[in-house]
Amino acid sequence: MTELTVTVRESGKAPNFKKTAAELLQRCREFYQNPENERAYQEWKANRDAKTAKAVSA
């Protein structure tokens, strides 16, 4: 097995979270524009909500 040495160092700059968040939001919007992805999400959410309601009413 070959050894791998990893060295960590800081860049000295704060990360640009707005840029990352904007990219993530765009990707999410593209994903859910597909009707099949939206349908799968809605099914998952309905199932989760039903389980939560059952647990709360018990």
Coordinates of C-alpha atoms in Angstrom, one line a residue:
M1 CA 0.0 0.0 0.0
T2 CA 1.3 3.5 -0.9
E3 CA 1.3 6.1 1.9
L4 CA -0.2 9.5 1.2
T5 CA 0.8 12.6 3.2
V6 CA -1.8 15.3 3.5
T7 CA -0.8 18.8 4.6
V8 CA -3.5 21.2 5.6
R9 CA -3.1 24.9 5.4
E10 CA -5.4 27.9 5.5
S11 CA -5.8 30.3 2.6
G12 CA -6.3 33.3 4.9
K13 CA -9.5 34.2 3.1
A14 CA -13.0 33.6 4.4
P15 CA -15.2 31.3 2.2
N16 CA -17.7 32.9 0.0
F17 CA -20.9 31.2 1.2
K18 CA -23.2 33.4 -0.9
K19 CA -21.6 32.1 -4.1
T20 CA -21.9 28.5 -3.0
A21 CA -25.5 29.0 -1.8
A22 CA -26.5 30.6 -5.1
E23 CA -25.1 27.6 -7.0
L24 CA -26.8 25.1 -4.8
L25 CA -30.1 26.9 -5.1
Q26 CA -29.8 26.9 -8.9
R27 CA -29.0 23.2 -8.9
C28 CA -32.0 22.4 -6.6
R29 CA -34.3 24.4 -8.9
E30 CA -33.1 22.5 -11.9
F31 CA -33.5 19.2 -10.2
Y32 CA -37.1 19.9 -9.1
Q33 CA -38.2 21.2 -12.5
N34 CA -38.1 17.6 -13.6
P35 CA -41.7 16.3 -12.8
E36 CA -40.5 12.9 -11.9
N37 CA -38.1 14.3 -9.2
E38 CA -40.9 16.6 -7.9
R39 CA -43.3 13.6 -7.7
A40 CA -40.8 11.5 -5.9
Y41 CA -40.2 14.3 -3.4
Q42 CA -43.9 14.8 -2.8
E43 CA -44.4 11.1 -2.2
W44 CA -41.5 11.0 0.3
K45 CA -42.8 14.1 2.1
A46 CA -46.4 12.7 2.3
N47 CA -45.0 9.5 3.8
R48 CA -42.8 11.4 6.3
D49 CA -45.7 13.6 7.3
A50 CA -48.0 10.6 7.8
K51 CA -45.4 9.0 10.0
T52 CA -45.0 12.2 12.0
A53 CA -48.7 12.6 12.5
K54 CA -49.1 9.0 13.6
A55 CA -46.2 9.4 16.1
V56 CA -47.7 12.7 17.5
S57 CA -51.2 11.3 17.9
A58 CA -50.0 8.1 19.6

